[in-house]
Amino acid sequence: MFRLSPKPFSIKPLRYDFLDSAAGAFATFEGWVRETNDGRAVVRLEYEAYPEMSVREGSRILDETRKGFDIIRCVCVHRTGTLELGDIAVWIGVCAAHRGPAFDACRHIIDEIKLLVPIWKKEYYADGDSGWVGLNGLSSGSC
Amino acid sequence: MFRLSPKPFSIKPLRYDFLDSAAGAFATFEGWVRETNDGRAVVRLEYEAYPEMSVREGSRILDETRKGFDIIRCVCVHRTGTLELGDIAVWIGVCAAHRGPAFDACRHIIDEIKLLVPIWKKEYYADGDSGWVGLNGLSSGSC
Amino acid sequence: MPDHTRKDGAKTVAVEYFAIFRERRGCSSETVTTHAATAAGLYAELAGSYAFPASRDHIRVAINQEFKAWDTVLANDDTVVFIPPVAGG
Amino acid sequence: MPDHTRKDGAKTVAVEYFAIFRERRGCSSETVTTHAATAAGLYAELAGSYAFPASRDHIRVAINQEFKAWDTVLANDDTVVFIPPVAGG
């Protein structure tokens, strides 16, 4: 299950999806809003998603992970909207019989999400400036 | 911080140890009691620790992990006593600026704990039998 | 499905804008009638009118919610989205 | 520290038992007076009295809470623990 959350979400209820008596290993990953990025002080940020395609790509990544790794279940929730320092941007959980595949799958999911899911991040800096992450080379060549 | 917990423990308070504005990645691992081990149906189990040495070895593993990986903090709690199916046997959390070291350190910690911390597991099986895990070869050669 | 291709060869596509494209275009979506044959052609057309990045180097295109090559031929009623570098996670 | 080594060369060590050793010994700890020079010697002595595994192949020894080699020489007042295969996590 991949889902977007426009509001902060609780992690505890997410755990119930993983209850399975065959599961011996549970690996999670959370991305948090850091105070600096590339050396600039960040005060808050905004995630904007192309919603339908994010869910479609995210779900495809989870499906393929379930097929490619010896795991039982995997879930991902990604925030959209305004986030403050320390807020959870993404939560990923994977349960499996054994720890190796749980770790591998969890890492694979976050790597793929960062590559393929159409979600963009705008950072607001302490100096009042702001900018879309990953567009350094672009802005100059345009307007 | 490495600690033994003779009773079930809550995860939520453990998270407060990780609040750090430089942390962008948070990886956790949990070991859960599985219904089968080596094909035998398990109904419950007991973890017994050599307490002083477990804390000593566990703390050493965490210290060395902090030195060897680019992480901010790491914590481990290990249960002792009687556990039922689905109970949390071990919880490990690692926060770091970036996800690579968070995953690597988390995996390193559980691998080292399984190798070096003097904690033993006795499984109670559905057929009424029981046994210490890892002692297959031993019992026959002894009494 | 009825063929909406117009007699003059123009097609009508929906373009949705996100992130930097939404900001520069000043809206979230529009219906565009275009003579461009491919996604690349449509991009060039729109980049001429609005302050889009001149180079497509780090930009991908999604047609009907799937990543596609820039030389994909546009069909009538396609939904086109330009995908700047993603930064989820 | 006073030297508790007895005139006859015997030493007194504390032995703590966990898991299968605790079960087979029937107690959690005891004070043992031994002539064994090394941890291996002490193990052999105790294994002769109680139903301990005959082979030390998968067993380690901790002296004063640290893993040690089996040929470590015992000192008076050492705390010795035999460590069967660990199974934490």
Coordinates of C-alpha atoms in Angstrom, one line a residue, chain D residues 9-84:
Chain D
G9 CA 47.7 -24.1 44.6
A10 CA 43.9 -24.2 44.5
K11 CA 41.9 -21.1 43.5
T12 CA 38.5 -20.0 44.3
V13 CA 36.3 -18.7 41.5
A14 CA 32.7 -17.8 41.1
V15 CA 30.9 -19.6 38.4
E16 CA 27.6 -18.3 37.1
Y17 CA 25.3 -20.5 35.1
F18 CA 22.8 -19.4 32.4
A19 CA 20.5 -21.2 30.1
I20 CA 21.3 -24.8 29.5
F21 CA 24.1 -24.7 32.0
R22 CA 21.8 -23.3 34.7
E23 CA 19.3 -26.1 33.9
R24 CA 21.9 -28.9 34.0
R25 CA 23.7 -27.6 37.0
G26 CA 20.5 -27.0 38.8
C27 CA 21.6 -23.6 40.2
S28 CA 22.5 -20.1 39.0
S29 CA 25.9 -19.6 40.6
E30 CA 28.3 -21.3 42.9
T31 CA 31.8 -20.7 44.4
V32 CA 34.2 -23.4 43.1
T33 CA 37.6 -24.3 44.6
T34 CA 39.6 -25.8 41.8
H35 CA 43.1 -26.9 40.9
A36 CA 42.4 -26.3 37.2
A37 CA 44.9 -23.9 35.8
T38 CA 42.8 -22.7 32.8
A39 CA 39.2 -22.1 31.9
A40 CA 39.3 -25.2 29.8
G41 CA 40.5 -27.2 32.8
L42 CA 37.7 -25.9 35.0
Y43 CA 35.2 -26.8 32.3
A44 CA 36.5 -30.3 32.1
E45 CA 36.3 -30.6 35.9
L46 CA 32.7 -29.5 36.0
A47 CA 31.7 -31.4 32.9
G48 CA 32.9 -34.5 34.7
S49 CA 30.5 -33.8 37.6
Y50 CA 27.5 -32.5 35.8
A51 CA 25.7 -33.2 32.5
F52 CA 27.5 -30.5 30.6
P53 CA 28.2 -31.0 26.8
A54 CA 31.3 -33.1 26.5
S55 CA 32.6 -31.0 23.6
R56 CA 33.4 -27.3 24.0
D57 CA 33.2 -26.8 20.2
H58 CA 30.3 -24.3 20.2
I59 CA 30.8 -23.0 23.7
R60 CA 32.7 -19.8 24.6
V61 CA 33.9 -18.7 28.0
A62 CA 33.7 -15.3 29.6
I63 CA 35.9 -14.3 32.5
N64 CA 34.9 -11.2 34.4
Q65 CA 32.4 -10.3 31.7
E66 CA 34.7 -10.6 28.8
F67 CA 35.1 -13.3 26.2
K68 CA 38.4 -15.0 26.7
A69 CA 40.3 -17.9 25.1
W70 CA 39.9 -21.3 26.7
D71 CA 43.5 -21.5 27.7
T72 CA 43.3 -18.3 29.8
V73 CA 44.8 -18.9 33.2
L74 CA 42.4 -18.5 36.0
A75 CA 43.0 -16.1 38.8
N76 CA 41.6 -16.2 42.3
D77 CA 38.2 -14.5 42.6
D78 CA 37.6 -14.6 38.8
T79 CA 34.0 -14.8 37.7
V80 CA 33.6 -17.5 35.0
V81 CA 30.6 -18.0 32.8
F82 CA 30.3 -20.7 30.1
I83 CA 28.6 -19.2 27.1
P84 CA 26.5 -21.6 24.9

